[in-house]
Coordinates of C-alpha atoms and ligand atoms in Angstrom, one line a residue:
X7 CA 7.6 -26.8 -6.9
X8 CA 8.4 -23.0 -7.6
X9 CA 11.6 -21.8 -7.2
X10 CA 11.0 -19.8 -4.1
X11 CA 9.3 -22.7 -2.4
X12 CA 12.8 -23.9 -0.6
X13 CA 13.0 -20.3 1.5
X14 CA 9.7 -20.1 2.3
X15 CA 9.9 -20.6 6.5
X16 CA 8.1 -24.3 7.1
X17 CA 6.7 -22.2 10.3
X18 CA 5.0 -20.2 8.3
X19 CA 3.3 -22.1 6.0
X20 CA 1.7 -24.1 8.8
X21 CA 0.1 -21.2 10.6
X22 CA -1.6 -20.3 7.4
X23 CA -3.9 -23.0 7.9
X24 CA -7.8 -23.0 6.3
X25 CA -8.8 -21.6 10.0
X26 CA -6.4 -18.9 10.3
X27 CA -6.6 -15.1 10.7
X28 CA -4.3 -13.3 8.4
X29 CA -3.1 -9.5 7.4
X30 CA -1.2 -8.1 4.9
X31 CA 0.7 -4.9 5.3
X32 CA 1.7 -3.7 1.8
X33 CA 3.6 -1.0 0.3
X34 CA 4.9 0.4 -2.9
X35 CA 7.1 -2.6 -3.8
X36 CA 3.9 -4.7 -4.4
X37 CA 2.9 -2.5 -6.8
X38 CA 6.8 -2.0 -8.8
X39 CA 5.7 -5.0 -11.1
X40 CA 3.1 -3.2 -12.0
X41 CA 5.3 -0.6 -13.8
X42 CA 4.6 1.6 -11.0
X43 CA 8.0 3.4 -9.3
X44 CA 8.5 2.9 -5.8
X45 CA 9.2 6.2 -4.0
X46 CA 12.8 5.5 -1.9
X47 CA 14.2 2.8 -4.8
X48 CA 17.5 4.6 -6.4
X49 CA 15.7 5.6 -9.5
X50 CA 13.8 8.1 -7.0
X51 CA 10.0 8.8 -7.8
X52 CA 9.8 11.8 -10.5
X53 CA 12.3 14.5 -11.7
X54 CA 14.4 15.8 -9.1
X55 CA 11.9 15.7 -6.4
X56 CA 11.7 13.4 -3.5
X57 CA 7.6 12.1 -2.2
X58 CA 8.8 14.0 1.1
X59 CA 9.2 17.3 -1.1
X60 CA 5.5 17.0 -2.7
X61 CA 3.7 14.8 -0.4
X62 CA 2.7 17.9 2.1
X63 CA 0.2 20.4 2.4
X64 CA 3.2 23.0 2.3
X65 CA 4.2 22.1 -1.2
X66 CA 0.5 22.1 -2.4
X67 CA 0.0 25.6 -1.1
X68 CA 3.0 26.9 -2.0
X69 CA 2.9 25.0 -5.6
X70 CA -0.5 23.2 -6.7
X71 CA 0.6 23.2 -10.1
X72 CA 3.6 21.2 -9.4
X73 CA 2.1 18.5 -6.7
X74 CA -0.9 18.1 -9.3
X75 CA 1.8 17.6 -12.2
X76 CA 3.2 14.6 -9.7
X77 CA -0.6 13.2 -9.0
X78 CA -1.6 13.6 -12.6
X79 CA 1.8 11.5 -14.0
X80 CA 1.3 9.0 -11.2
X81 CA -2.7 8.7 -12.2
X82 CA -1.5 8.1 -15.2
X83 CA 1.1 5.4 -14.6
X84 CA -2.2 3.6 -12.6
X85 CA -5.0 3.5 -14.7
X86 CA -2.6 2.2 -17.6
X87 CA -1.4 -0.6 -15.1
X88 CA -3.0 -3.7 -13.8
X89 CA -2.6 -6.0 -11.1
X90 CA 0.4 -7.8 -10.6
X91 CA 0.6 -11.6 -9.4
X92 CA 1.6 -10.2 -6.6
X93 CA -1.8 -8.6 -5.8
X94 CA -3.4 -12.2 -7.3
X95 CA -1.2 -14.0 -4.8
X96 CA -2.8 -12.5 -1.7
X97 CA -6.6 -12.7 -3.5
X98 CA -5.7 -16.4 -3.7
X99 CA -4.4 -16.2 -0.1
X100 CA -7.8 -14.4 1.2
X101 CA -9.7 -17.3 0.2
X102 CA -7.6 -20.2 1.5
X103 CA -7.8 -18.7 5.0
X104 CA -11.0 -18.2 7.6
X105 CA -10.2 -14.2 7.7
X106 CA -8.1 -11.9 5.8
X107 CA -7.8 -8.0 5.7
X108 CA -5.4 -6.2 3.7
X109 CA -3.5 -2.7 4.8
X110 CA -1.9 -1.1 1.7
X111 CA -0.1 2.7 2.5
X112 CA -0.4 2.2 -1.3
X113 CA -3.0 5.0 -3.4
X114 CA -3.1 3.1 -6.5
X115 CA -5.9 0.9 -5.7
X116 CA -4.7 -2.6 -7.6
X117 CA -5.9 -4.4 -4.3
X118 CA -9.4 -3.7 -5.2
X119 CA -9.1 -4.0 -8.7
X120 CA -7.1 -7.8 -8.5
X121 CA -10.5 -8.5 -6.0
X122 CA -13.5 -6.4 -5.5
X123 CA -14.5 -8.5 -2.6
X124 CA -10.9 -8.1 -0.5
X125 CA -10.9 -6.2 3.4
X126 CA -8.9 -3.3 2.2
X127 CA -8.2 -0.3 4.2
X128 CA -6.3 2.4 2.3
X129 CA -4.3 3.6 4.7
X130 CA -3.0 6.7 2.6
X131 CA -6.1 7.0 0.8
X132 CA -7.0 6.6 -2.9
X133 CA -5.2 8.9 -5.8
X134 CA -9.0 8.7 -7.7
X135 CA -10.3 10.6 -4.8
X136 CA -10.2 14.4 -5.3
X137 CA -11.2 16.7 -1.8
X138 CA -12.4 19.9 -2.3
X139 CA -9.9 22.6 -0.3
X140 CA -12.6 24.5 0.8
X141 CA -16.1 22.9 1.4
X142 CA -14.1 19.2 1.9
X143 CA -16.7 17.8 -0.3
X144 CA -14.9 14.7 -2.0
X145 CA -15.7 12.8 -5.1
X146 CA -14.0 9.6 -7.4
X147 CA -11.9 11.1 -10.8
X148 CA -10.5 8.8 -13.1
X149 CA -10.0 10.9 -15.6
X150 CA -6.6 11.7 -17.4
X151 CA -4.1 14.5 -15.8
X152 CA -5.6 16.7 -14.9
X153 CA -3.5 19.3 -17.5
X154 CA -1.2 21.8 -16.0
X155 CA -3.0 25.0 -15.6
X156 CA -6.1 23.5 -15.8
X157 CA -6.2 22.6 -12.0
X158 CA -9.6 20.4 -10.8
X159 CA -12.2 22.6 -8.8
X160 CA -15.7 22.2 -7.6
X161 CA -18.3 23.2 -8.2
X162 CA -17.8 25.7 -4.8
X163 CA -15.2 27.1 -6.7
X164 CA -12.9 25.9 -4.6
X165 CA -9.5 24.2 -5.5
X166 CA -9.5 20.5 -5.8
X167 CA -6.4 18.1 -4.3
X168 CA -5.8 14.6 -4.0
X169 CA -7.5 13.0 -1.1
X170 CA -4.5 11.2 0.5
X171 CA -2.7 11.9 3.4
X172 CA 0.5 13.9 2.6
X173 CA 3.2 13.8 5.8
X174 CA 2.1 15.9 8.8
X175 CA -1.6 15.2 8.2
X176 CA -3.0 13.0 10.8
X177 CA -4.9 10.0 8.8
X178 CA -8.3 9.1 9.1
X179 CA -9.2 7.9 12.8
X180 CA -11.7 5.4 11.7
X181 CA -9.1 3.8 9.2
X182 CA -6.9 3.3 11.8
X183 CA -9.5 2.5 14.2
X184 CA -9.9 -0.5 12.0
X185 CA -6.3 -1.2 11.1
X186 CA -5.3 -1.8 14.4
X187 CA -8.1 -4.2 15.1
X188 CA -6.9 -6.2 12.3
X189 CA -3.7 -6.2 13.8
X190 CA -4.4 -7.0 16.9
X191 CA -6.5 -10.0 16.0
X192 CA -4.7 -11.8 13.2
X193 CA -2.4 -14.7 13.8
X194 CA 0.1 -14.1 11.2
X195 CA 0.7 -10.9 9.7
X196 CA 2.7 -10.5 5.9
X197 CA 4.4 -7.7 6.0
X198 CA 5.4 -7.1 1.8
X199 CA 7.0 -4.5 -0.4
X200 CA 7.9 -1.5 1.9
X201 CA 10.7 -0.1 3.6
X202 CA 9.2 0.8 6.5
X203 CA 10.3 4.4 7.0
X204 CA 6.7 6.0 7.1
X205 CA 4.5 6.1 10.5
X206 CA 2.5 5.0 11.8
X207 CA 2.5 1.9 9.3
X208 CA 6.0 1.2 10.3
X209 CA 5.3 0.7 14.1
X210 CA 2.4 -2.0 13.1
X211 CA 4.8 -5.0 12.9
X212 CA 6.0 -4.5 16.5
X213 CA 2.3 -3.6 17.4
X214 CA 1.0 -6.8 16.0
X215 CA 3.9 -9.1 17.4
X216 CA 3.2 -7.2 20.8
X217 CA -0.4 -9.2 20.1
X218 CA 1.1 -13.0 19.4
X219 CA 0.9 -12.2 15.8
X220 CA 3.8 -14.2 13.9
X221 CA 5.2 -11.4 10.9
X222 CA 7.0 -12.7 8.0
X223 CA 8.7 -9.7 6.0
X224 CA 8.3 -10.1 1.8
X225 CA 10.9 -7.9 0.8
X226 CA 13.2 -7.7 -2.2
X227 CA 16.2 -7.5 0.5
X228 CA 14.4 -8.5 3.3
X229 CA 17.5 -8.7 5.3
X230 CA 17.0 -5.2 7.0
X231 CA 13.8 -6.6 8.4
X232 CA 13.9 -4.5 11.5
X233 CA 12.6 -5.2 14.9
X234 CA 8.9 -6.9 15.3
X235 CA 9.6 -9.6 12.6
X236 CA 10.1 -13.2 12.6
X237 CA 10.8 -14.4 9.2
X238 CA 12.5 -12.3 6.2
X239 CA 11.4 -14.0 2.7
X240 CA 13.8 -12.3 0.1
X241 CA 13.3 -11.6 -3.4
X242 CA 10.2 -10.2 -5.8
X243 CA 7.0 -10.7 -3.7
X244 CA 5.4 -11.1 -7.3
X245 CA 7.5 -14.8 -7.0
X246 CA 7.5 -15.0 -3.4
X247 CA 4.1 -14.3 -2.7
X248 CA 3.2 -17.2 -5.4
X249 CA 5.3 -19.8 -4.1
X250 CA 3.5 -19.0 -1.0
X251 CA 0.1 -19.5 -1.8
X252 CA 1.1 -22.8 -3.7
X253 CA 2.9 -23.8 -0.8
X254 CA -0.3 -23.4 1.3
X255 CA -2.3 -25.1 -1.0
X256 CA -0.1 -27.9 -1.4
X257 CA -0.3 -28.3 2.4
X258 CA -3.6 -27.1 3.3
X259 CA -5.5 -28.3 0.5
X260 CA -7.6 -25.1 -0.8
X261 CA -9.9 -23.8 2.2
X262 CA -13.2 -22.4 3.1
X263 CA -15.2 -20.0 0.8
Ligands
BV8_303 C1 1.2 11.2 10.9 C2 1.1 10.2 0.3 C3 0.4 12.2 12.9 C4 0.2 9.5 -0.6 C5 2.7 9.3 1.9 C6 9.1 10.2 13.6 C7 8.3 9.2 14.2 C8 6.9 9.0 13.9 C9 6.4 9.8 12.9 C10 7.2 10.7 12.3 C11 8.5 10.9 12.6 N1 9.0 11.9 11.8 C12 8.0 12.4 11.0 C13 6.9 11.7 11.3 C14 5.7 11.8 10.6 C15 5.7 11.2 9.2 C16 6.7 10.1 8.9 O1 6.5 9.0 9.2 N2 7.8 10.6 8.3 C17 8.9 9.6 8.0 C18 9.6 10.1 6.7 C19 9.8 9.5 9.1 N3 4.4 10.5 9.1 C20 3.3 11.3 8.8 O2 3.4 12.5 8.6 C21 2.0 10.5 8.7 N4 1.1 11.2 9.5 O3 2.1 10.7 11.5 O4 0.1 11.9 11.5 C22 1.2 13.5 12.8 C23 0.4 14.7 12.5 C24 1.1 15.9 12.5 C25 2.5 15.9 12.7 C26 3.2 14.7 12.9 C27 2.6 13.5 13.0 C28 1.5 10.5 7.3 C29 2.3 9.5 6.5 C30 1.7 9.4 5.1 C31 2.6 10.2 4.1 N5 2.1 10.0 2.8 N6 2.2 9.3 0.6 C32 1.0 9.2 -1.9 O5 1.2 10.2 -2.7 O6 1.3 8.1 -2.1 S1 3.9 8.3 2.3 C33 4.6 7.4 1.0 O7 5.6 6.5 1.6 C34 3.6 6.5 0.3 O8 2.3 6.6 0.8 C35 4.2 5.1 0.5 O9 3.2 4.2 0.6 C36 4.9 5.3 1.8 C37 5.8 4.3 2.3 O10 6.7 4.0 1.3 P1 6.8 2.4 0.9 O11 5.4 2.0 0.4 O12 7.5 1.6 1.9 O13 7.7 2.5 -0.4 P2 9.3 2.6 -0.5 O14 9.6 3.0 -1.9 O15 9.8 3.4 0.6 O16 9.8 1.1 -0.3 C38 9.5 0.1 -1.3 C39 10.0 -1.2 -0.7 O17 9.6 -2.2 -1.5 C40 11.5 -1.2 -0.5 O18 11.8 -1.8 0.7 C41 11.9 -2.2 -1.6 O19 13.0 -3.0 -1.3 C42 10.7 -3.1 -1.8 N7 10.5 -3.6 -3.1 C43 10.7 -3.0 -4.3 N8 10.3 -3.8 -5.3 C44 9.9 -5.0 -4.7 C45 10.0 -4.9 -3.3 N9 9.7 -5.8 -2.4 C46 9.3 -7.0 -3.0 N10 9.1 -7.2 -4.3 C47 9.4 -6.3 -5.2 N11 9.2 -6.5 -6.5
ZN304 ZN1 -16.1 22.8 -2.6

């Protein structure tokens, strides 16, 4: 039995039965085993700058250099990391249960790369997307930095940024289109590994609950769950998130697909 199996809610466990309809809300704190920093944890994110400072089309005008320096450390940080068991937990999950769709605010794409075949909408978009500033033209980069002073540009001549959604930019209508239907339909949504400071992903726990959804919060200190949850689930999701899935299986019995 895993050592987090004893404060795993029995409540919950049931309703993630082989017929169930489930969603994961993630954030950066799925990823921190990973290697990769969280963005509110003590440690801050990067120098002396805080995500709100960079994360904004303000800071990129004013200073591309400096926002790119951010992206390209942080690109760096994920294509040297790989999925955690964290990620592998909720893999495992998505094929114990009849549905599941993941909704990560998270850029570094280890959903994908733990499962090709998972639902994942990227809320935030994807930091190995570049968008072209002027002609919007957008196209997959995995390559290293980019180098300061040698900022990305297209082939329109026009200066290349990260295609994610920085604060005060709306985010993609169809994403969230499709967000909120899986919210709206699951039966249990797992909230794991953010603080839940940034809208609109913060107002989805209430918004699912408001649709008979059951929300357990994964959460280091899961304590401070906030309104629109039913169960808090303390500790390391990359422990938690495994003693669920064994918990399931050792109830369930595996599942369809
Ligand atoms: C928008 C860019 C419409 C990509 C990011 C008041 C009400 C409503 C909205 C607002 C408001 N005031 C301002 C706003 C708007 C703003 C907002 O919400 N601001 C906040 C600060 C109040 N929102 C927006 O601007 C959004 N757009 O609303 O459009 C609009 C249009 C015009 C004008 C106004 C509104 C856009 C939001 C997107 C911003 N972009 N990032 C990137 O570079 O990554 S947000 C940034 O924060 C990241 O994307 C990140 O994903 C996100 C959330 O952070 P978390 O993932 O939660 O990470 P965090 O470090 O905070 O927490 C980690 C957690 O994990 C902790 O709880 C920790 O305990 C836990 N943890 C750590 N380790 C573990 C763990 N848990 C378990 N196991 C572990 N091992
Ligand atoms: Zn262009």
């Amino acid at each position: 039995m895993h050592a987090f199996a004893s404060i795993l809610p029995k409540e919950l466990v049931e309703r993630l039965h082989p017929a169930a309809s489930v969603t994961a809300l993630t954030g950066a704190g799925i990823s921190a085993a990973s290697g990769i920093p969280t963005f509110r944890a003590e440690a801050g994110l990067w120098k002396e700058y805080r995500a709100e400072d960079l994360a904004t089309p303000e800071a990129f005008e004013r200073d591309p250099g400096t926002v790119w320096e951010w992206y390209g450390w942080r690109r760096d940080l994920v294509r040297k990391a790989e999925p955690n068991a964290a990620h592998r937990a909720l893999a495992q999950l998505a094929h114990a249960v009849e549905h599941f769709e993941i909704i990560t605010q998270n850029v570094d794409g280890l959903h994908a790369r733990a499962d090709a075949n998972l639902a994942v909408h990227e809320l935030h978009g994807n930091i190995f997307v570049l968008r072209c500033t002027r002609c919007g033209r957008e196209r997959e980069d995995h390559t290293p930095g980019p180098a300061p002073g040698h900022l990305p540009h297209c082939p329109c001549d026009g200066l290349e940024r990260p295609a994610v959604v920085w604060f005060g930019e709306s985010l993609e209508p169809s994403v969230l289109g499709a967000c909120h239907g899986a919210l709206r339909h699951c039966e249990v949504l797992l909230i794991v590994g953010t603080s839940g400071l940034v809208y609109p992903a913060a107002g989805m726990a209430a918004f699912a609950q408001q649709h008979g959804a059951f929300v357990a919060n994964f959460n280091l200190d899961a304590t401070h769950a906030g309104h629109g949850v039913d169960a808090a689930i303390s500790g390391p999701c990359e422990e938690t998130l495994v003693a669920l899935v064994q918990a399931v299986h050792h109830r369930h019995g595996g599942g369809p697909g």
